[in-house]
Structures are given as C-alpha cells and as structure tokens.
Amino acid sequence: MSLEPTLSDTQLAAFSEALAEGRIDHDGLAADYDADADTYRIETPDRQTTVSAEELPVDAEQAAYISNWYFYTRTVDSEVTWAFCRWLEAAAERPVPDRYAALDAGIEREWGQLGITTTISEDGTRHYELRHVDDGDADATTLTPHTDPFEARDIGTLDAKGRYRPLRTAPSLKQGWIFPDLTADKLYEAVEAFYPATVVNWYREQQGELDVDHWRDEQDRQSGIYNLITVLPDEAVDWAAAACCDDSQCLKRREWQLSDDEPLDAESGDGVFPCREPCSMVVAAGREWAKLEREDTRTYEFELTPSEKAQIEELIDVVADGAVDEIREADVGEGANRYRVRYLREKRVDEQGNLSGTPTDPEDEPDVDHDGD
Amino acid sequence: MQSLVIVAHGSHLNPDSAAPTHAHADTIRETGVFDEVRTGFWKEQPSFREVLRTARGEDIYVVPLFISEGYFTERVIPRELRLEGWDPALWESDGISADTATLVASDIDKEVHYCGPVGTHEAMTDVLIRRAVSVTGDDEVGEGFGFAVVGHGTERNENSAKAIEYHTERIRETGRFDEVRALYMDEEPEVDDVADHFDSEDIIVVPLFIADGYHTQEDIPEDMGLTEDYRTGYDVPAVVDGHRIWYGGAVGTEELTADVILERAADAGADIGDAIARVRQQTKPTTGAVGE
Ligand code: SF4
C-alpha cells in the first residue's frame, strides 16, 4: 500500500496506558504488557512480537492495527457511531491492512441518497466525505461546501424545486452540496439530520433488537382525531403501504406488517435502514382513506373511446409516479400531456365537472333524457 | 453527560412549523451546556416515538415546545415517549404550573425528566415583552402603548386561555404598558375588533403561538384588517381605525424563547451554568432598525 501507517506519541502513550490497565483485544489486535519484563506482547493475525516500549511499533502493519484501535476506542464515543463507521468501511469483510489499503483509495457506501466516502490519514484518523449519490462523479469544486453537520437539516427541508419535504426519508433529496471532510461524530450528526433516527434503528436491527410496531399496534394506540384509522379495512392497509412505503416514495425498508403474524403483500423495499412503525404521514393518509373507504361502490356508465379510457389510465399512472414534469410540452401523443388532457376535458367533462356528463351523485341526475351522446 | 430533547408539533404542510424548534435548538447547542440537543416531532422525523433513542446522555431533559398544558403535553407526548406511570397529576398543575416529573421511558429503559411546556413558564412573559421591543425597534417601548396577547380561545383547550390570561396579567403587573389585554381568535374579546379594546393609539399585538402558520400569518392579520389579502403582506405598524397596530407574529419565533427552554430544563435539575444570561444577551434585538 502507498499509505505508510505511523503512530503519534499521543497514540503510543494511550496504547501503553491502556495496556497498563489490562489486555487489549480489538479487531485482530491482541496485546498485553508484561510488567516484570517491561515488554509488550503484540499479536496480529500474521505475526507475534514481544518488544520494549522504545521498539513500538515494529512495522507499518502493527502501526495500522494500533492506530485502528486508537481511532475506534479513543475518538469515536458512542457504540452506534462505532458500528456505523465500521459498516462504512466494511470492517467485517477485511482485516486491517487490506482495509487501510482500501481506505487509502477511499471506500464508498450509500445510505439512502447519501454517498459517504471514508478515507484515512497515516495515523489512522478517518475522514468522511458526504454528498448526494447522484453527485458521485461531480467535481467537488462545483458543489457547495458545508462543514457544520446541522446544515444538513436545512439542505433536506426543501426539494430541488423548492417544495417542502415532510418525509425526510423520501427519495427527493436535492443535489449540489458536499461535506468534504467530517469527523466520525460530525458525520453521524449530518446523517442524523438528513435521515433522523435511521442509524439508531439500523443499529438496533443489527443487534437483533429492532422493536417493530405493526399497524394493529398503531391502531390500538391512536386516540383523538386519529382513531378513525381503526376502521380502515385490512386490505386498505396493504394499498396504503404499497402507495406510501414503496422504495420510489420512501427509502426506509418497511418492517411493520398488519401484525406480527399477518404480513402485508406490499413490497418492503430494499433500503439499508428499517422502518419500525407506520409514520405520521402514513397514519394521516390512513385516516383520510378510512373516511373514503366508508363509501359503498356504485355502478356508473361512461361514454369513452378506447383511447380515452387508456388515456385516463395513463394519467393515473403518470400522476402516481410523479412523472408529470417529464412530459414534453408538445408531446400530444402522451396521455398526460397538458394539451391532450385539456382536449379531453373540453370533450368529455361538462360544466359541472362531471366526466361524460355523468353526475357523481345519482340524485344530481339532470332532468333530461340522455341517450348516450 | 446531559441531553436536551425538545419536542414540538411540526407539520406535513408547512416547513415554518418546525423552524423555531430548530433555531432554538441551534442557539442552545451553541451555549455548549448540553452535550447534545435533539429535536422530535409529532408530524415530522424523528417522531416522538423515536426521538429518545437518538439521545445518548445519562440525564435527559425533555421540554415540550408547546403553548399550553393539555392534550399534547398530558396525553400524546407521554404516551409516545412511553413514560411509565405517567399521570398528569404528577405535575400538580392548575393548568399553568406544570414543572417536571421524572419517569422511566420504556423505549430506552432510562429515566427522563419530563418538563412542563414552554408556554406556561413565567419566563415566557419576558419573551412577549422582548417581542414588543423587537417589533417596535424601541428598547424602552411601553409608555403610550397597549399590548394585546392573542390566543386561540377555550374551544379546543381550556388551559390555552389560562396561559394567555397568565401572561397578560404578568405583563400588566410590570406596569410598563398603558393597557394590556388578552384577545382570542374564536371567542370574546375577539382579536378582530382589536382597536375597540384599547384607548392607546399604538397597540402591540403578539399571538402566543409557537410557530408562524395559517393562524398567525393569514387569519389574524386579515381578521384585524391589517391587510385585505395576507399574500400581499401588511405594514408594521399598520393603521386600523385610527390605531397603529404593531403586529409581532408568533412569539415562539422570538430568539429569546431558547431561554425559556433552558429555564424549563434548569427547573428540572439540568446544570446549565450561565447559559440563560448568555442567551439573553446574545438574542437581544438590534433595536432601531425595525419599523416603517
Ligand atoms: S411508514 Fe412507510 S412512508 Fe412512513 S417512514 Fe415507514 S416506510 Fe417510509
């Protein structure tokens, strides 16, 4: 590797101090201090040495193991950040020397729409660069630099078109910014600001301790105006999850179901971080749908050409997929093209706004005999 | 290690709702008296349900950035934070005197100090007065001025009117303003007829609300006749029926509100050193710049 791991006096002092207290066993490094001989016995996967304090470290590889110990035990102060940083450098997959070589080149990971690149200094200090995944290839000088991790909150408030993002885990994070060099703790804060509570919940899941609250738990807890959701039919919960929690709408991987033994059919998604209970957006939407689901169906009769029927279906698709803006002004061949929709409205929607002149409520039936044209 | 957790309503529709929460969290963070300052919301992420797990401190102080004691502070927040054994009686409050209760939050299996809302703390009176200063641009404002504290009314929550009355009375007691009145949006005396309730030519109007939104930016300015259409804005002061109305908007956006959050945590035992004094100094408006 081109990186030449070294140890500072501070790191060496911390190492000796820690060994005076007891044995170290960390990430491939095992070490202890023999007080009688005043020597250190240091073991790494490929080698074992017994040396005096002055001889430390015997080589670059040993320095790497010790600086790795120092970074994780002396500069990262929470177990959650610790686990997150290890995940970022895929620590479980590579022993320290390989990892240092990879970190020298930079290890990239994705967290939702965040692209996080970890690099390393010779003394083992990690540096984290954070930017939008879609800015991965952008020249850093073209992106707006930030250093304060709490600015992530403001970056995430509005989307690229200036619209408010009530769901911070929606895949609508705007591009154009960069945090070029964050410490582990600041990186954690920035990620927390972009995607609140995702790291802690991911960590709980890693530990096998994710506490999932299913839809029925949510229903039981609701009071006040939200207890309407208690009447939402079960199949509607599936539609709601498919509508709101799909990867195209939210980057969390939905782990909640109808109940522990009643899974939903909707896809859970492939997100790295889990969703452990229905969020307030889904609950608010569920309340709306509960109201709508109280209506019975009716049979309507509409006059449409086959292309018009297909156009209405296309319109639904385009709106549901948020693709309205992708339709070009003059592309009248597209069902959701504005001119095409205006034409349909002129032709098929009457002055009361009724499709095909058919009133929504049969009581509003106009007092004329209509024979279908 | 001590953590401060500010819990607030938030909104699915309006980014301004959470803005004061974030601003005050930043102000307090800068004082450095808490090892961390976290925020949690009813309508935004992280939710009340998940905010405690983002806090790492041994001593956790939860302060609701809400105006009154009631449905949210007594039911929703304790339920969602999963405070074991919570009972509103623990606050021994008459509707405006909630202080603190220490309970285990089962989400994190740790004790947290659950404080009363910001809106009913006595220090909120100072924030209302500070808003009078910032909206007039006059450090000495008081003489010749009337002061209206505006609230929702009792329709949704009886205690919300109590909080309004409480601060109105406290401002009156300072003797600083010629007249001080409580006005309401949905009951008498109504904010619509603000001019009828004062003799003073100059009237400062400050809604006791946490954040600006529909009520403070659209409803109240239009109801008072400051503007025909909120979208076109209004003057400060605006002349209505021969009175100059100095409309301040939601008091919770005043920077000094950070101080009340600190007071709440301090009352619950947080060690905050001289942070209150520092925030007071730092959030002082640069007077003389505001006005016509
Ligand atoms: S409930 Fe669905 S939309 Fe809400 S955060 Fe979870 S996965 Fe995302």
XYZ file of C-alpha atoms and ligand atoms in Angstrom:
673
model
C 0.000 0.000 0.000
C 1.120 3.560 -0.598
C -0.216 4.633 2.797
C 2.545 4.411 5.437
C 0.761 3.918 8.741
C 2.522 5.666 11.609
C 1.753 6.275 15.262
C 1.928 9.589 17.072
C 3.352 9.934 20.572
C -0.176 10.516 21.842
C -1.353 7.257 20.315
C 1.615 5.319 21.689
C 1.092 6.813 25.136
C -2.600 5.897 25.036
C -1.701 2.382 23.967
C 0.771 1.882 26.845
C -1.655 3.386 29.306
C -4.437 1.112 28.171
C -2.169 -1.929 28.431
C -1.114 -0.941 31.937
C -4.808 -1.286 32.790
C -5.258 -4.628 31.107
C -5.234 -6.643 27.936
C -6.383 -5.253 24.584
C -8.353 -7.381 22.197
C -9.621 -5.376 19.275
C -10.296 -6.035 15.610
C -7.462 -8.529 15.020
C -5.122 -6.941 17.543
C -4.295 -8.720 20.808
C -1.818 -7.135 23.180
C -0.696 -7.231 26.767
C 2.013 -5.804 28.943
C 4.438 -7.832 30.997
C 5.266 -5.546 33.911
C 8.131 -7.708 35.199
C 9.946 -7.717 31.874
C 8.618 -4.268 30.899
C 7.753 -5.628 27.481
C 4.722 -5.664 25.245
C 3.476 -8.789 23.590
C 1.590 -7.843 20.453
C -0.230 -10.275 18.268
C -1.799 -9.630 14.877
C -3.153 -12.344 12.569
C 0.187 -12.934 10.818
C 2.706 -12.194 13.466
C 3.552 -12.096 17.124
C 6.200 -9.841 18.678
C 7.468 -9.090 22.145
C 9.083 -5.688 22.298
C 10.026 -2.883 24.636
C 8.214 0.457 24.574
C 11.003 2.051 22.541
C 10.677 -0.519 19.783
C 6.984 0.195 19.182
C 5.676 -0.148 16.553
C 7.862 -2.714 14.852
C 6.416 -2.092 11.401
C 3.728 -0.372 9.412
C 1.280 -3.242 9.770
C 1.493 -3.213 13.527
C 1.140 0.566 13.468
C -2.038 0.131 11.429
C -3.544 -2.265 13.967
C -2.695 0.061 16.835
C -3.946 3.216 15.128
C -7.110 1.357 14.215
C -7.575 0.505 17.886
C -6.902 4.114 18.803
C -9.381 5.524 16.295
C -12.239 3.285 17.337
C -11.712 3.307 21.082
C -10.383 6.802 21.678
C -12.034 9.071 19.122
C -15.469 7.568 18.486
C -17.572 7.898 21.561
C -20.792 6.037 21.006
C -21.370 2.404 20.161
C -23.856 3.420 17.467
C -21.354 5.665 15.684
C -18.744 2.975 16.161
C -20.904 0.367 14.432
C -21.854 2.799 11.683
C -18.231 3.710 10.947
C -17.297 0.053 10.827
C -20.123 -0.592 8.376
C -18.943 2.342 6.251
C -15.535 0.771 5.833
C -16.910 -2.783 5.586
C -14.773 -3.699 8.563
C -16.267 -7.147 8.962
C -15.124 -8.162 5.492
C -11.481 -7.091 5.534
C -8.617 -7.358 8.012
C -6.957 -4.090 8.996
C -4.080 -3.986 6.452
C -6.419 -4.607 3.493
C -8.878 -2.171 4.917
C -6.221 0.521 5.258
C -5.221 -0.021 1.652
C -8.842 0.291 0.546
C -9.345 3.349 2.746
C -6.312 4.933 1.179
C -8.170 4.833 -2.121
C -11.496 5.648 -0.409
C -14.381 3.319 0.453
C -17.804 4.421 -0.775
C -21.102 3.393 0.755
C -24.654 4.532 0.179
C -27.125 5.415 2.887
C -30.391 6.292 1.205
C -29.450 9.063 -1.199
C -26.281 9.846 0.715
C -22.939 8.846 -0.738
C -20.354 8.510 2.022
C -16.665 8.084 1.232
C -14.287 7.108 4.009
C -10.590 7.844 3.665
C -7.729 7.627 6.128
C -4.651 9.536 7.281
C -1.385 7.809 8.075
C -2.171 7.923 11.776
C -5.432 6.044 11.215
C -7.764 9.041 11.524
C -10.778 8.535 9.300
C -12.167 11.297 7.132
C -15.709 11.219 5.851
C -16.940 12.924 2.743
C -20.658 13.220 2.280
C -22.559 14.184 -0.864
C -25.674 13.238 -2.820
C -25.248 9.828 -4.507
C -26.144 11.347 -7.847
C -23.284 13.836 -7.417
C -20.846 10.931 -7.147
C -18.955 11.911 -10.271
C -19.217 15.648 -9.823
C -16.071 17.694 -9.392
C -16.123 18.659 -5.697
C -15.390 22.282 -6.551
C -18.732 22.526 -8.345
C -20.628 21.567 -5.179
C -21.475 23.930 -2.302
C -19.224 23.021 0.634
C -20.516 22.684 4.202
C -18.752 21.976 7.471
C -21.488 22.290 10.125
C -23.357 18.964 10.192
C -26.581 20.644 11.320
C -26.767 22.420 7.968
C -27.837 19.044 6.616
C -31.224 19.734 8.163
C -31.728 22.845 6.026
C -30.453 21.131 2.886
C -33.078 18.438 3.434
C -36.038 20.726 4.120
C -36.923 21.561 0.515
C -36.539 19.547 -2.661
C -34.805 20.751 -5.825
C -37.957 22.599 -6.859
C -38.310 24.335 -3.516
C -41.151 22.148 -2.289
C -41.303 21.156 1.368
C -40.254 17.566 2.161
C -42.364 16.499 5.146
C -40.934 12.989 4.896
C -37.186 13.328 5.209
C -36.631 9.770 4.053
C -38.402 10.407 0.725
C -36.049 9.979 -2.263
C -36.265 13.659 -3.127
C -33.100 15.000 -1.570
C -31.681 17.808 -3.652
C -28.159 17.699 -5.098
C -25.367 20.196 -5.322
C -23.836 20.184 -1.829
C -20.891 18.476 -0.178
C -19.489 17.974 3.306
C -15.896 17.453 2.215
C -14.287 16.380 5.478
C -16.221 15.311 8.555
C -15.062 13.515 11.684
C -16.937 10.369 12.684
C -19.093 12.212 15.227
C -19.936 15.022 12.846
C -20.726 12.574 10.095
C -23.148 10.870 12.452
C -24.840 14.204 13.168
C -25.136 15.051 9.485
C -26.668 11.666 8.655
C -28.998 12.029 11.635
C -30.057 15.442 10.323
C -30.720 14.119 6.810
C -32.397 10.901 7.907
C -33.429 11.160 11.556
C -33.140 8.050 13.737
C -32.159 5.827 10.800
C -28.736 4.970 12.190
C -30.012 4.060 15.671
C -32.755 1.909 14.235
C -30.339 0.211 11.853
C -28.061 -0.419 14.821
C -30.871 -1.934 16.858
C -31.656 -4.159 13.909
C -28.010 -5.231 13.626
C -28.118 -6.171 17.283
C -31.270 -8.176 16.636
C -33.191 -5.773 18.848
C -35.335 -3.794 16.443
C -38.685 -3.210 18.091
C -41.262 -3.263 15.336
C -44.715 -1.814 15.971
C -47.211 -3.119 13.475
C -50.302 -1.467 12.061
C -52.586 -3.018 14.661
C -50.357 -1.716 17.465
C -50.658 1.718 15.909
C -54.433 1.409 15.667
C -54.648 0.457 19.312
C -52.622 3.457 20.379
C -54.438 6.103 18.401
C -56.678 8.476 20.208
C -58.286 11.797 19.391
C -58.915 12.574 15.759
C -56.758 9.730 14.569
C -58.817 6.896 15.967
C -60.572 6.898 12.612
C -57.769 4.671 11.356
C -59.132 1.874 13.485
C -61.838 1.385 10.865
C -59.504 1.164 7.877
C -60.094 -2.256 6.291
C -57.116 -4.630 6.332
C -56.776 -4.782 2.558
C -56.626 -0.985 2.502
C -53.579 -1.136 4.790
C -51.865 -3.111 2.061
C -52.783 -0.500 -0.528
C -51.591 2.244 1.796
C -48.230 0.532 2.327
C -47.847 -0.026 -1.415
C -48.791 3.600 -2.082
C -46.576 5.273 0.539
C -43.782 2.952 1.601
C -42.571 1.759 -1.796
C -38.890 2.491 -2.486
C -39.970 5.087 -5.027
C -41.630 7.043 -2.204
C -39.616 6.311 0.922
C -36.101 4.949 1.366
C -36.799 3.119 4.605
C -37.316 -0.611 4.371
C -40.749 -1.211 5.810
C -40.567 -3.844 8.519
C -44.012 -3.282 10.010
C -46.854 -5.509 8.885
C -50.509 -5.762 9.724
C -49.422 -7.646 12.818
C -46.650 -9.989 13.809
C -48.344 -12.956 12.124
C -50.257 -11.126 9.394
C -47.708 -9.953 6.810
C -48.680 -7.438 4.160
C -48.391 -8.302 0.478
C -46.864 -4.934 -0.426
C -43.112 -4.899 -1.095
C -40.984 -3.915 1.881
C -38.299 -2.297 -0.239
C -34.522 -2.703 -0.284
C -33.482 0.221 1.903
C -30.456 -0.194 4.189
C -32.281 1.221 7.174
C -35.532 -0.162 8.557
C -38.899 1.448 9.214
C -40.173 0.134 12.508
C -43.674 1.564 12.589
C -46.157 3.461 10.425
C -45.022 7.088 10.293
C -47.243 10.106 10.863
C -47.632 10.641 7.110
C -48.984 7.153 6.632
C -51.212 7.453 9.675
C -52.596 10.790 8.440
C -53.154 9.314 4.979
C -54.729 6.222 6.550
C -57.176 8.452 8.335
C -58.184 10.071 5.052
C -58.563 6.685 3.387
C -60.572 5.372 6.302
C -63.074 8.133 5.597
C -63.134 7.305 1.891
C -63.442 3.589 2.498
C -66.721 4.104 4.308
C -68.365 4.787 0.967
C -70.031 1.981 -0.937
C -69.280 1.443 -4.588
C -71.759 2.408 -7.297
C -72.133 1.495 -10.916
C -71.624 4.348 -13.334
C -71.966 4.405 -17.044
C -69.455 6.449 -19.071
C -69.103 7.026 -22.789
C -65.432 6.938 -23.745
C -63.472 5.878 -26.789
C -60.928 3.125 -26.130
C -58.110 5.680 -26.389
C -59.847 7.918 -23.895
C -60.159 5.114 -21.384
C -56.492 4.294 -21.898
C -55.638 7.967 -21.544
C -57.318 8.180 -18.144
C -55.374 5.146 -17.002
C -52.172 6.682 -18.273
C -52.974 9.882 -16.420
C -53.356 7.978 -13.184
C -50.006 6.299 -13.765
C -48.174 9.481 -14.565
C -49.516 11.328 -11.529
C -48.925 8.366 -9.214
C -45.358 8.044 -10.448
C -44.720 11.754 -10.082
C -43.749 11.898 -13.750
C -45.908 14.820 -14.902
C -42.877 17.059 -15.378
C -41.233 14.571 -17.678
C -43.859 15.003 -20.363
C -42.803 17.371 -23.044
C -44.944 20.358 -23.910
C -45.653 19.316 -27.485
C -45.780 15.554 -26.988
C -49.504 15.318 -27.594
C -49.126 11.570 -28.072
C -48.686 11.195 -24.289
C -51.928 10.659 -22.383
C -50.861 13.044 -19.633
C -49.721 15.791 -21.983
C -51.374 19.010 -20.914
C -52.916 19.830 -24.305
C -54.180 16.291 -24.615
C -55.780 16.436 -21.166
C -57.294 19.837 -21.863
C -58.755 18.413 -25.061
C -60.251 15.508 -23.129
C -61.728 17.904 -20.611
C -63.295 20.028 -23.372
C -64.802 16.966 -24.944
C -65.804 14.787 -22.016
C -66.253 16.901 -18.918
C -69.339 19.063 -18.640
C -69.630 22.454 -16.980
C -70.314 20.860 -13.607
C -67.055 18.964 -13.867
C -68.770 15.627 -14.469
C -66.995 13.078 -16.576
C -69.063 12.167 -19.594
C -71.885 14.249 -18.119
C -72.493 11.534 -15.514
C -73.202 13.073 -12.100
C -71.192 11.718 -9.156
C -74.319 11.521 -7.065
C -77.363 9.969 -8.808
C -79.645 12.469 -7.041
C -77.964 15.181 -9.074
C -79.045 13.466 -12.296
C -80.007 16.230 -14.724
C -83.645 16.205 -15.653
C -83.153 15.355 -19.306
C -83.369 12.149 -21.151
C -79.980 11.301 -22.480
C -79.400 8.525 -24.844
C -75.701 8.291 -24.603
C -74.320 11.112 -26.727
C -23.443 13.704 30.021
C -26.725 15.565 29.754
C -29.066 15.704 26.798
C -31.797 18.128 25.940
C -34.705 16.858 23.874
C -37.082 19.474 22.502
C -40.407 18.057 21.348
C -42.708 20.075 19.108
C -45.667 19.699 16.785
C -44.149 20.100 13.315
C -46.223 19.921 10.146
C -46.715 17.897 6.987
C -47.530 21.033 5.043
C -45.512 23.927 6.337
C -41.743 23.996 6.921
C -42.123 27.089 9.134
C -43.752 24.998 11.810
C -40.512 23.304 12.865
C -38.300 26.310 12.109
C -38.396 27.818 15.637
C -37.648 24.417 17.165
C -34.539 24.078 15.038
C -33.493 27.681 15.610
C -33.771 27.387 19.402
C -32.012 24.023 19.356
C -29.132 25.688 17.494
C -28.992 28.578 19.964
C -28.840 26.194 22.900
C -26.323 23.954 21.166
C -24.045 26.947 20.787
C -24.030 27.575 24.527
C -22.426 24.151 24.914
C -24.214 23.428 28.212
C -25.794 20.254 26.867
C -23.687 17.515 25.368
C -26.368 17.157 22.757
C -29.619 18.810 21.773
C -32.140 16.617 19.969
C -35.489 17.516 18.427
C -38.553 15.322 17.935
C -41.895 15.967 16.293
C -45.474 14.793 16.150
C -45.648 15.288 12.394
C -42.034 15.102 11.273
C -38.984 12.901 11.689
C -37.733 11.870 14.133
C -41.092 11.143 15.690
C -41.812 11.421 19.407
C -41.692 7.624 19.358
C -38.100 7.545 18.180
C -36.519 10.725 19.480
C -35.406 9.344 22.829
C -33.359 6.620 21.201
C -31.360 9.314 19.416
C -30.358 10.802 22.791
C -27.243 9.386 24.403
C -26.991 11.269 27.672
C -27.353 9.867 31.162
C -29.504 12.819 32.162
C -32.194 13.520 29.634
C -34.425 16.594 29.839
C -37.494 16.655 27.636
C -39.025 20.081 27.053
C -42.259 20.411 25.056
C -42.213 23.447 22.796
C -45.960 23.849 23.203
C -48.026 26.767 24.415
C -50.338 25.175 26.918
C -50.868 22.179 29.090
C -53.420 19.847 27.627
C -53.950 17.124 25.075
C -50.389 17.113 23.718
C -48.393 17.644 26.869
C -50.559 15.475 29.081
C -51.540 12.668 26.756
C -49.839 12.437 23.386
C -46.232 13.160 24.352
C -46.079 10.954 27.476
C -47.787 8.126 25.596
C -45.498 8.348 22.581
C -42.340 8.730 24.673
C -43.604 5.755 26.661
C -43.198 7.347 30.082
C -44.018 4.587 32.533
C -46.510 5.520 35.208
C -47.248 8.934 33.743
C -50.187 10.733 35.220
C -50.869 14.430 34.622
C -51.345 14.725 38.395
C -47.572 14.270 38.750
C -47.189 17.846 37.563
C -49.543 19.007 40.314
C -50.622 21.723 37.960
C -53.608 24.022 37.956
C -53.282 24.282 34.180
C -50.380 26.707 34.122
C -48.000 25.476 36.801
C -46.602 22.228 35.415
C -42.978 21.789 36.377
C -41.321 18.435 35.953
C -41.767 14.724 36.502
C -39.051 12.092 36.405
C -40.112 8.795 34.874
C -38.611 5.824 33.120
C -39.115 5.905 29.356
C -39.506 2.293 28.368
C -38.159 2.951 24.872
C -34.676 3.446 26.298
C -35.143 1.957 29.738
C -33.802 5.095 31.325
C -35.190 7.867 33.451
C -36.036 11.118 31.748
C -37.087 14.452 33.183
C -40.325 15.434 31.535
C -40.837 19.192 31.841
C -43.889 21.392 31.542
C -44.451 23.249 28.267
C -42.542 26.366 27.353
C -45.715 28.440 27.002
C -46.734 28.347 30.645
C -43.321 29.120 32.124
C -43.118 32.558 33.715
C -40.086 33.410 31.573
C -42.379 33.393 28.548
C -43.662 36.765 29.746
C -40.191 38.186 29.103
C -40.264 36.782 25.607
C -43.574 38.511 24.900
C -42.077 41.781 26.097
C -38.931 41.128 24.082
C -41.138 40.718 21.037
C -42.668 44.136 21.761
C -39.167 45.566 21.672
C -38.171 43.777 18.503
C -41.343 44.661 16.622
C -41.182 48.360 17.522
C -37.423 48.633 17.384
C -37.557 50.518 20.659
C -35.727 49.247 23.728
C -37.820 51.376 26.018
C -41.198 50.694 24.430
C -44.100 50.768 26.865
C -45.432 54.219 27.596
C -48.266 55.184 25.312
C -48.582 51.614 24.076
C -51.255 48.997 24.509
C -50.298 45.310 24.426
C -52.596 42.516 23.238
C -51.674 38.893 23.868
C -53.602 36.728 21.422
C -54.659 33.117 21.863
C -56.896 30.525 20.323
C -59.572 30.595 22.926
C -61.021 27.817 25.007
C -62.691 25.951 22.179
C -60.023 23.331 21.888
C -58.409 23.519 25.272
C -59.406 25.344 28.400
C -55.819 25.682 29.546
C -54.820 27.566 26.445
C -56.870 30.544 27.616
C -55.340 30.189 31.078
C -51.865 30.608 29.641
C -52.964 33.753 27.793
C -54.524 35.233 30.938
C -51.491 34.348 32.973
C -49.014 36.213 30.793
C -51.404 39.086 30.215
C -51.617 39.589 33.949
C -47.863 39.344 34.383
C -47.217 41.912 31.661
C -49.807 44.181 33.270
C -48.052 43.841 36.630
C -44.823 45.200 35.180
C -46.681 48.478 34.667
C -44.672 49.005 31.549
C -47.544 49.325 29.065
C -50.548 51.613 29.346
C -53.016 48.788 28.750
C -52.659 45.027 28.463
C -55.440 42.733 27.212
C -55.957 39.115 26.321
C -57.721 38.656 22.982
C -58.897 35.484 21.268
C -59.458 34.119 17.839
C -62.656 32.226 18.496
C -64.254 33.913 21.444
C -64.815 37.272 23.125
C -62.957 39.538 23.426
C -62.034 38.960 19.823
C -58.856 39.969 18.104
C -60.941 41.088 15.092
C -62.031 44.174 16.993
C -58.608 44.880 18.432
C -58.997 48.656 18.134
C -62.210 48.601 20.196
C -60.405 47.219 23.197
C -57.748 49.881 23.538
C -57.566 53.618 24.107
C -53.879 53.779 23.262
C -53.079 54.900 19.773
C -50.290 52.346 19.473
C -51.128 48.700 20.037
C -48.650 45.841 20.031
C -50.282 42.540 19.092
C -48.452 39.299 19.800
C -50.021 35.851 19.359
C -48.950 33.342 21.995
C -48.185 30.709 19.364
C -45.075 28.611 18.905
C -44.688 28.931 15.166
C -45.940 31.050 12.326
C -48.506 29.392 10.157
C -52.024 29.747 8.907
C -53.396 31.381 12.077
C -50.663 33.907 12.696
C -49.842 34.752 9.104
C -53.196 34.591 7.379
C -56.106 34.571 9.799
C -55.110 37.118 12.378
C -53.665 39.772 10.013
C -56.785 39.585 7.841
C -59.204 39.483 10.782
C -57.629 42.554 12.327
C -57.815 44.362 8.997
C -54.040 44.777 8.619
C -54.438 43.582 5.066
C -57.145 42.509 2.684
C -55.124 39.593 1.479
C -52.324 38.080 3.535
C -50.376 37.321 0.382
C -49.779 40.998 -0.215
C -48.340 41.369 3.302
C -49.001 44.178 5.774
C -47.200 47.141 7.252
C -45.719 47.263 10.720
C -47.246 49.359 12.075
C -50.464 49.290 10.070
C -53.181 51.819 10.743
C -56.576 50.368 11.654
C -59.448 52.564 12.873
C -57.050 55.312 13.844
C -54.755 52.984 15.818
C -51.269 51.948 14.858
C -51.104 48.165 15.090
C -47.660 46.694 15.666
C -48.246 43.069 14.797
C -45.490 40.766 16.015
C -46.464 37.318 14.707
C -45.946 34.129 16.708
C -43.962 34.830 19.865
C -42.275 31.431 19.653
C -40.125 32.627 16.763
C -38.532 35.234 19.061
C -34.997 34.050 19.677
C -35.301 34.544 23.415
C -37.671 31.552 23.501
C -34.492 29.446 23.693
C -34.093 30.899 27.151
C -37.429 29.522 28.315
C -36.425 26.068 27.135
C -33.260 26.390 29.227
C -35.306 27.570 32.214
C -37.527 24.509 31.944
C -34.530 22.186 31.897
C -32.851 24.065 34.753
C -36.023 23.810 36.844
C -35.840 20.046 36.310
C -32.268 19.960 37.576
C -30.152 20.446 34.460
C -26.810 22.093 35.065
C -26.796 24.999 32.656
C -24.335 27.404 34.258
C -24.730 30.938 32.982
C -26.321 29.894 29.698
C -29.541 31.765 30.411
C -27.724 35.051 30.850
C -25.672 34.411 27.747
C -28.701 33.610 25.621
C -30.456 36.733 26.888
C -27.538 38.843 25.804
C -26.986 37.097 22.518
C -30.607 37.177 21.384
C -31.093 40.875 22.096
C -32.567 42.545 19.057
C -30.525 45.291 17.462
C -33.156 47.912 18.102
C -33.775 50.942 15.986
C -33.649 49.034 12.731
C -37.241 47.839 12.720
C -40.336 49.898 11.986
C -41.758 51.588 8.959
S -44.309 4.172 7.217
Fe -43.749 3.906 5.099
S -43.569 6.002 4.301
Fe -43.533 6.134 6.532
S -41.365 6.095 7.062
Fe -42.090 3.984 7.138
S -41.658 3.120 5.109
Fe -41.500 5.351 4.975
